[in-house]
mmCIF file of C-alpha atoms and ligand atoms in Angstrom:
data_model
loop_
_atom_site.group_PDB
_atom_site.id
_atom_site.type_symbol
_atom_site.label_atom_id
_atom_site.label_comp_id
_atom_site.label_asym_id
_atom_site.label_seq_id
_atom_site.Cartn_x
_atom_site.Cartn_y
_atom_site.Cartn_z
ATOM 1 C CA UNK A 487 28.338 3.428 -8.846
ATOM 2 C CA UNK A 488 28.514 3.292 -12.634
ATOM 3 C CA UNK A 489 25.454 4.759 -13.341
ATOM 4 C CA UNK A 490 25.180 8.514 -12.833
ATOM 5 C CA UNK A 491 22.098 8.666 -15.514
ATOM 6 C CA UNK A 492 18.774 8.001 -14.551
ATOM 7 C CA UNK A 493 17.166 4.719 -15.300
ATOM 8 C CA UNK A 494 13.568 3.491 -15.808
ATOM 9 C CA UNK A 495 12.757 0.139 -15.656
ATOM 10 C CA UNK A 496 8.628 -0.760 -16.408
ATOM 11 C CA UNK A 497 7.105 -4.328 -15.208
ATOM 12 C CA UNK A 498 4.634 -5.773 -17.359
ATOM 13 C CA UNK A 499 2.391 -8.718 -16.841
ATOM 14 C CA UNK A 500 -1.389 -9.897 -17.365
ATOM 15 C CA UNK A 501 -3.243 -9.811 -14.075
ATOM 16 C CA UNK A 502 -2.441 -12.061 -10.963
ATOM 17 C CA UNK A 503 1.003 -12.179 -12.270
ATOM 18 C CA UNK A 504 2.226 -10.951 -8.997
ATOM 19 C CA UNK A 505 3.847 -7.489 -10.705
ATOM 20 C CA UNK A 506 3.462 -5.549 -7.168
ATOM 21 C CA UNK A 507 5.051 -7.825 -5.172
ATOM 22 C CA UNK A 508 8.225 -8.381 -7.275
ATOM 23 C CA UNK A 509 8.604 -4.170 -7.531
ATOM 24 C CA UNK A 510 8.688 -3.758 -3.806
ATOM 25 C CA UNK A 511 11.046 -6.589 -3.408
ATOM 26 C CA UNK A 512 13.168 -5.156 -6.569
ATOM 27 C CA UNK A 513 12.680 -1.407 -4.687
ATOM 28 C CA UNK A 514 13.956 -2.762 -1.508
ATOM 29 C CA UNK A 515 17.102 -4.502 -3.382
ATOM 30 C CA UNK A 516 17.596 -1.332 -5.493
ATOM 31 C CA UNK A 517 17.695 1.060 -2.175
ATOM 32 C CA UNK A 518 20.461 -1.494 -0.775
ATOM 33 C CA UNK A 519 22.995 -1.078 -3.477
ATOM 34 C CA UNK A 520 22.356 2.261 -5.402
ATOM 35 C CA UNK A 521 22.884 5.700 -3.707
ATOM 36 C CA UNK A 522 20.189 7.407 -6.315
ATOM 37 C CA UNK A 523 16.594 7.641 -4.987
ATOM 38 C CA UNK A 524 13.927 5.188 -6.078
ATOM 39 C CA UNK A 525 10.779 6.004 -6.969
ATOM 40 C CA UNK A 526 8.033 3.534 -7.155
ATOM 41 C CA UNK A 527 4.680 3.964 -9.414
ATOM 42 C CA UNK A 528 2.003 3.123 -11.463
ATOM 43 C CA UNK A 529 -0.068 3.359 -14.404
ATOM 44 C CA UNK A 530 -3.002 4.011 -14.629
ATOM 45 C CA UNK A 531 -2.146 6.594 -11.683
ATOM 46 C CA UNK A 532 0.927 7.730 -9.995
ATOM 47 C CA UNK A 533 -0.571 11.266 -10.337
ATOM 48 C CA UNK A 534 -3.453 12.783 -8.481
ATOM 49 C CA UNK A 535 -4.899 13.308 -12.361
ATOM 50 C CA UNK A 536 -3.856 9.888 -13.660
ATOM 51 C CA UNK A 537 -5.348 8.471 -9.942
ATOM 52 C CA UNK A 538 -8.637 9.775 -10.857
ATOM 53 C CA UNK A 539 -8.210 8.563 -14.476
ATOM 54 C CA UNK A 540 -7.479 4.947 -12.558
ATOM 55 C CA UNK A 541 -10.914 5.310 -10.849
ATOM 56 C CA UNK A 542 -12.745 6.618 -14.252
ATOM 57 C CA UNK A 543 -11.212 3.206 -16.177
ATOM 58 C CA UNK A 544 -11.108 0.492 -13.392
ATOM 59 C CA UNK A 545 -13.920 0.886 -10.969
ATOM 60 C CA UNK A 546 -16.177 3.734 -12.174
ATOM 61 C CA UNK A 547 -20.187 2.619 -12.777
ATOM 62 C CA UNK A 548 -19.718 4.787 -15.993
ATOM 63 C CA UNK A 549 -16.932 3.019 -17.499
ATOM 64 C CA UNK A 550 -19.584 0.130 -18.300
ATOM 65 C CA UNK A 551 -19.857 1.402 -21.400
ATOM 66 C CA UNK A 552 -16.708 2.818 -22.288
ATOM 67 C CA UNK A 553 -15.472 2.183 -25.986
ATOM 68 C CA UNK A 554 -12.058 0.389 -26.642
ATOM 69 C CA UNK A 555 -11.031 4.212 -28.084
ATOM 70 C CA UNK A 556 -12.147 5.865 -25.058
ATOM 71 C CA UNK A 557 -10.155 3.458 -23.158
ATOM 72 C CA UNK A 558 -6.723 3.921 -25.444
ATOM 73 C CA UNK A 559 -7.292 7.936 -25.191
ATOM 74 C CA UNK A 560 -7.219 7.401 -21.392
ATOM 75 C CA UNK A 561 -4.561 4.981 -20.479
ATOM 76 C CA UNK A 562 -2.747 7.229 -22.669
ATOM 77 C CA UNK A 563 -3.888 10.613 -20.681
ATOM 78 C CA UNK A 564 -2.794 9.076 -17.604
ATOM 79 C CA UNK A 565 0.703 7.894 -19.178
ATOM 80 C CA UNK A 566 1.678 11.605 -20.598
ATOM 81 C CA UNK A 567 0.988 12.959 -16.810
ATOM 82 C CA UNK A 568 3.283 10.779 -15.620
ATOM 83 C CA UNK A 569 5.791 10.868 -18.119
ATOM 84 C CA UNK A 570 6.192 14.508 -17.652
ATOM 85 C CA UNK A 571 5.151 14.832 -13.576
ATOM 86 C CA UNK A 572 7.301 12.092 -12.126
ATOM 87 C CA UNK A 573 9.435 10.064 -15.008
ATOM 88 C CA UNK A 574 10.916 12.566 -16.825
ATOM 89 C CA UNK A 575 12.158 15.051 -14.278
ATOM 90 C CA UNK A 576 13.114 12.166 -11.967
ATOM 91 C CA UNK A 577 15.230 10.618 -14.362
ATOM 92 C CA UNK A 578 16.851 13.824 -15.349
ATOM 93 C CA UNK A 579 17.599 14.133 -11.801
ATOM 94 C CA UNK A 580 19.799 10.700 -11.767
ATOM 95 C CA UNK A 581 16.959 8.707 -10.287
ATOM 96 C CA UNK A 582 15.988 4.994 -10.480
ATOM 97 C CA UNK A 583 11.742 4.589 -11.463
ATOM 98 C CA UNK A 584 10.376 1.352 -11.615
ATOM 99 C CA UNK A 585 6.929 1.356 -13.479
ATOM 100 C CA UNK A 586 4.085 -0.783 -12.819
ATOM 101 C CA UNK A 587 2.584 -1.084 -16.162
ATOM 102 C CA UNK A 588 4.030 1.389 -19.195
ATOM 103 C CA UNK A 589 3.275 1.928 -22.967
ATOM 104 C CA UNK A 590 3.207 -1.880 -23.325
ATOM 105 C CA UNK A 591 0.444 -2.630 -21.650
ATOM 106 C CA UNK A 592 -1.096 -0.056 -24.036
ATOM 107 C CA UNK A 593 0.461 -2.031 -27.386
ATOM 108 C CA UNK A 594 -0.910 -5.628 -25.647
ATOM 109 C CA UNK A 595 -4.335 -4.935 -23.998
ATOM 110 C CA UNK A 596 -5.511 -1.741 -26.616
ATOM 111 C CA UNK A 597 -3.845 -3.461 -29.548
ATOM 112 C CA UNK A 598 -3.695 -6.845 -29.422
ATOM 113 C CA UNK A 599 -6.646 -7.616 -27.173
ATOM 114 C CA UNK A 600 -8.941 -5.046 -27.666
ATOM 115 C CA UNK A 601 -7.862 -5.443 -31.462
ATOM 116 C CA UNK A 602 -7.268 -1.903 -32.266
ATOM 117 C CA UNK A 603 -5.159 -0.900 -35.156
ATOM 118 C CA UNK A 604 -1.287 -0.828 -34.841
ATOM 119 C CA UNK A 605 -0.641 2.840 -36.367
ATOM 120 C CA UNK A 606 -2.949 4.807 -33.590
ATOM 121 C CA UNK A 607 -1.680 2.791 -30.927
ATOM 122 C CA UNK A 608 1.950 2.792 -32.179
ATOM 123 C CA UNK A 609 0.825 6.968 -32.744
ATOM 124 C CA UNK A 610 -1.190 7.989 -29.645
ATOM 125 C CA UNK A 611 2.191 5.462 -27.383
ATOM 126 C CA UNK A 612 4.180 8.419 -28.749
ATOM 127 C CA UNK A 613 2.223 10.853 -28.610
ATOM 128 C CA UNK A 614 2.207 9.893 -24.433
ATOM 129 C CA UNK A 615 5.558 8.916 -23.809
ATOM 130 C CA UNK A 616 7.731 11.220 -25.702
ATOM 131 C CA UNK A 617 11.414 10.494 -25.570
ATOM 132 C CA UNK A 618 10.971 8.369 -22.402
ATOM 133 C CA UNK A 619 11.318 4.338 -23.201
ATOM 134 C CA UNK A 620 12.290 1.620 -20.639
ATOM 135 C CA UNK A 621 15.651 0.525 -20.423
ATOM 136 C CA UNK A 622 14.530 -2.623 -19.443
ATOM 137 C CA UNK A 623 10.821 -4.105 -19.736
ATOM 138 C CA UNK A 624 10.414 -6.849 -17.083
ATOM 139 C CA UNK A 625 7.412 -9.417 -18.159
ATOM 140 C CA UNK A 626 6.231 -11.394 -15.436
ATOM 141 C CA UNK A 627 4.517 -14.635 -17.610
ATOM 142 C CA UNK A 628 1.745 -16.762 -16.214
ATOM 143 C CA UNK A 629 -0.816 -18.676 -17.705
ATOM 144 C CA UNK A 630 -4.328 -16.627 -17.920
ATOM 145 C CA UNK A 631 -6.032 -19.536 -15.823
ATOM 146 C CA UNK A 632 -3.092 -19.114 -12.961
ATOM 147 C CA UNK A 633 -3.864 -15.349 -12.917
ATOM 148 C CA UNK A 634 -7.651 -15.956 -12.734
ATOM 149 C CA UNK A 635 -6.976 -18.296 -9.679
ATOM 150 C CA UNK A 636 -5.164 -15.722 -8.217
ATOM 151 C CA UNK A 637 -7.419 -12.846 -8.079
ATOM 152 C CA UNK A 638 -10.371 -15.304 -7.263
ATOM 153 C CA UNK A 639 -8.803 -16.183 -4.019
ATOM 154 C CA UNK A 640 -7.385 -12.488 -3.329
ATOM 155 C CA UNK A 641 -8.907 -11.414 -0.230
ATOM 156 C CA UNK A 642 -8.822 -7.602 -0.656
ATOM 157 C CA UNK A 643 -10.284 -5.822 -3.049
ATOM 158 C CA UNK A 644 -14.045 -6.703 -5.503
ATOM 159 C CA UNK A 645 -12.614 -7.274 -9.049
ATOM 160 C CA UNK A 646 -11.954 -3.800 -10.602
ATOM 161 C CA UNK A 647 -13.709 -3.758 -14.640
ATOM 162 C CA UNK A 648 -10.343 -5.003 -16.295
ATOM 163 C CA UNK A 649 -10.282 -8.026 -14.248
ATOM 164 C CA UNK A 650 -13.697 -9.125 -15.070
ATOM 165 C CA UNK A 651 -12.731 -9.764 -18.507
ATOM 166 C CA UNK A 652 -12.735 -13.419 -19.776
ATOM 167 C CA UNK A 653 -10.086 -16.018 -20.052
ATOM 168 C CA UNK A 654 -9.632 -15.291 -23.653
ATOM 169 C CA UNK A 655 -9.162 -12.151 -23.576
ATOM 170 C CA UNK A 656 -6.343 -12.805 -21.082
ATOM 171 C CA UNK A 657 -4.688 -15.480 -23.175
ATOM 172 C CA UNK A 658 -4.841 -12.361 -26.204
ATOM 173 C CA UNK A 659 -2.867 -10.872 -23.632
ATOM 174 C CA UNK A 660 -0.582 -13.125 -22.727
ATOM 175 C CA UNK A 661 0.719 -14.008 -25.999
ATOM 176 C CA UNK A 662 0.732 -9.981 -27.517
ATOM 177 C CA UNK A 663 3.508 -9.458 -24.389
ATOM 178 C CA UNK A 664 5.642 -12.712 -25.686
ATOM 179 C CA UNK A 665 5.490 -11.781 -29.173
ATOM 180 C CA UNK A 666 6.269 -7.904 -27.962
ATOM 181 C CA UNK A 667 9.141 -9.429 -26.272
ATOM 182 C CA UNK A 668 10.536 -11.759 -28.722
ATOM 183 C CA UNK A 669 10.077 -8.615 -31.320
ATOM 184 C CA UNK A 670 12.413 -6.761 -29.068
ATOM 185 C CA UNK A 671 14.450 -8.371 -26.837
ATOM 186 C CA UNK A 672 17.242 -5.926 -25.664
ATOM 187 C CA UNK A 673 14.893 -4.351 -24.011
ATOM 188 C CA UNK A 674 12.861 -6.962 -22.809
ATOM 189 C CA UNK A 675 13.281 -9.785 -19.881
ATOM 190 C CA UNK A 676 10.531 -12.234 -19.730
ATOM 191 C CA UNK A 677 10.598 -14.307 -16.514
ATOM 192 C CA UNK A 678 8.190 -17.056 -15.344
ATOM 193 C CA UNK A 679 6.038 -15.889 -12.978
ATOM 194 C CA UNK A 680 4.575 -19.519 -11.963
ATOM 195 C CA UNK A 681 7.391 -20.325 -9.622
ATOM 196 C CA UNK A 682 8.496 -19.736 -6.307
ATOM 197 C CA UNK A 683 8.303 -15.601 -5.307
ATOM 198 C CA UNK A 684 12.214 -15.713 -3.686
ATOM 199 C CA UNK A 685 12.999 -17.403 -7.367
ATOM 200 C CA UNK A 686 11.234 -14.926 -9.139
ATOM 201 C CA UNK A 687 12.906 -12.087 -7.027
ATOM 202 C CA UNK A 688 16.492 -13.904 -7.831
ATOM 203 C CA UNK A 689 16.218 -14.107 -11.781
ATOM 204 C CA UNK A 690 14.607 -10.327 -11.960
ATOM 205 C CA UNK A 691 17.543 -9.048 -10.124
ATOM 206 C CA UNK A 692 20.242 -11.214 -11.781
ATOM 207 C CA UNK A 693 19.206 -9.742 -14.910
ATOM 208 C CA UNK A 694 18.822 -6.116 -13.331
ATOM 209 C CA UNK A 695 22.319 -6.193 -11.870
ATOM 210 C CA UNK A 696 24.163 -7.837 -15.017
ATOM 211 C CA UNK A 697 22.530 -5.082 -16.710
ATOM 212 C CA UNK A 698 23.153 -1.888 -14.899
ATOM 213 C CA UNK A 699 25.360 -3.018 -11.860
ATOM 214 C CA UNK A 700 27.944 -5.389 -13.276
ATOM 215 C CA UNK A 701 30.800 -2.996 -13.948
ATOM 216 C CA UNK A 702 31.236 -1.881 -9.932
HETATM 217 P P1 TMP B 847 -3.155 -3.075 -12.453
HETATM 218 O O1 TMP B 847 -2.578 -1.746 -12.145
HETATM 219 O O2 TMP B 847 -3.753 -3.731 -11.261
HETATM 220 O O3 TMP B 847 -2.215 -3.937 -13.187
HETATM 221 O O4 TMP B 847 -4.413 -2.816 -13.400
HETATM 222 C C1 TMP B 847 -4.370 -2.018 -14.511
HETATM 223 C C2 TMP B 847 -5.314 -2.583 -15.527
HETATM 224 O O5 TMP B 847 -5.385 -1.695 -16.643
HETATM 225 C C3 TMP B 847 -4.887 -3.924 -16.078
HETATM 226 O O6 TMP B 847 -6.012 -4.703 -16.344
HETATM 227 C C4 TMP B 847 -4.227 -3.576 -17.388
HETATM 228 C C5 TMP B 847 -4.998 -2.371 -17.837
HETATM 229 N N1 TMP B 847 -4.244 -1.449 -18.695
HETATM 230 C C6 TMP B 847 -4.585 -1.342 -20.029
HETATM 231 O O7 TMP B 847 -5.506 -2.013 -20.504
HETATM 232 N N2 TMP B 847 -3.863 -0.467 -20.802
HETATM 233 C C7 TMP B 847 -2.862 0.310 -20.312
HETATM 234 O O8 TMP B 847 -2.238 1.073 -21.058
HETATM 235 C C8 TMP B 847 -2.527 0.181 -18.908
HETATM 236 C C9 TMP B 847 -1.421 1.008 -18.320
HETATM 237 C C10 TMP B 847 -3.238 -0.704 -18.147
#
């Protein structure tokens, strides 16, 4: 196996674009063909701080009246947990992460839909991350009224606060992660998320392997 470092690759999408799905299926693929250890998580989350962060942001009665600051600050608490808990070490250690959600989702939903300015965001995303950046951003794309559908007709859980936002602010969303992704595309892969899940699965992981896999 050609590559001894460890790699991080983050998923991106607005909601409903089917993001946890695609990871497992990705995970499972990964497991088959790499000999590191993959490690699946989140953001918000993926510690027991940045979990209770997750809860404070998404489904809290108090974070009704959260500010778009207060929001930034917290995303971004949760991110520098992680960063230093789980990503860093892990890919020091030779391991594979794949990221639901990283500092994009910051630059896109903080910046571009919440409309705060690009130096704090661009300042506090650093501030989180540190050295650690993606090696490869995947962007699952749908339409804002295909991801509304989706979460209408999702059986599990009540709408958490971010998904009760309107369609606009979804299309804002939308188009900050294709002009992210046009801005910087070695490091990004944006794949249409509209289609068929097994296609979906196929073009993520033709672009993983030519990527990181192709020289075996
Ligand atoms: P998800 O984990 O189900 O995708 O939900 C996370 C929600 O939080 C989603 O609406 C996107 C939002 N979010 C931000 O607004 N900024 C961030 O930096 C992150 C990581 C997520």
């Amino acid at each position: 196996m050609s590559h001894e470092k460890g790699l991080l690759i983050s998923f991106e999408g607005s909601e409903g674009c089917g993001k946890s799905t695609q990871i497992r299926r990705i995970a499972d693929r990964l497991e088959e063909i790499d000999h590191r250890d993959v490690i699946v998580t989140r953001e918000p989350g993926g510690t027991i701080i940045g979990e209770d962060i997750r809860h404070l942001l998404m489904h809290a009665d108090s974070s009704k009246s959260i500010l778009p600051e207060t929001e930034l600050l917290l995303f971004a608490a949760s991110r520098a947990q992680l960063v230093r808990e789980i990503i860093f070490p892990a890919i020091e250690n030779g391991k594979v992460v794949l990221c639901d959600r990283f500092l994009d989702s910051t630059t896109v939903y903080q910046g571009v839909a919440r409309q705060i300015a690009d130096d704090p965001v661009t300042m506090i995303n650093q501030f989180a991350v540190g050295e650690i950046i993606p090696d490869l951003t995947i962007v699952i794309d749908i339409p804002p009224e295909v991801g509304f559908e989706r979460i209408k007709h999702r059986v599990s859980d009540m709408p958490d606060r971010m998904e009760q936002e309107n369609i606009e602010f979804y299309g804002k969303v939308r188009k900050g992660y294709l002009h992210l992704a046009r801005s910087l595309p070695e490091r990004f892969f944006v794949v249409d998320g509209n289609g068929d899940p097994e296609e979906i699965e196929l073009e993520i992981w033709n672009e993983i392997h030519a990527r990181f896999y192709s020289q075996e």
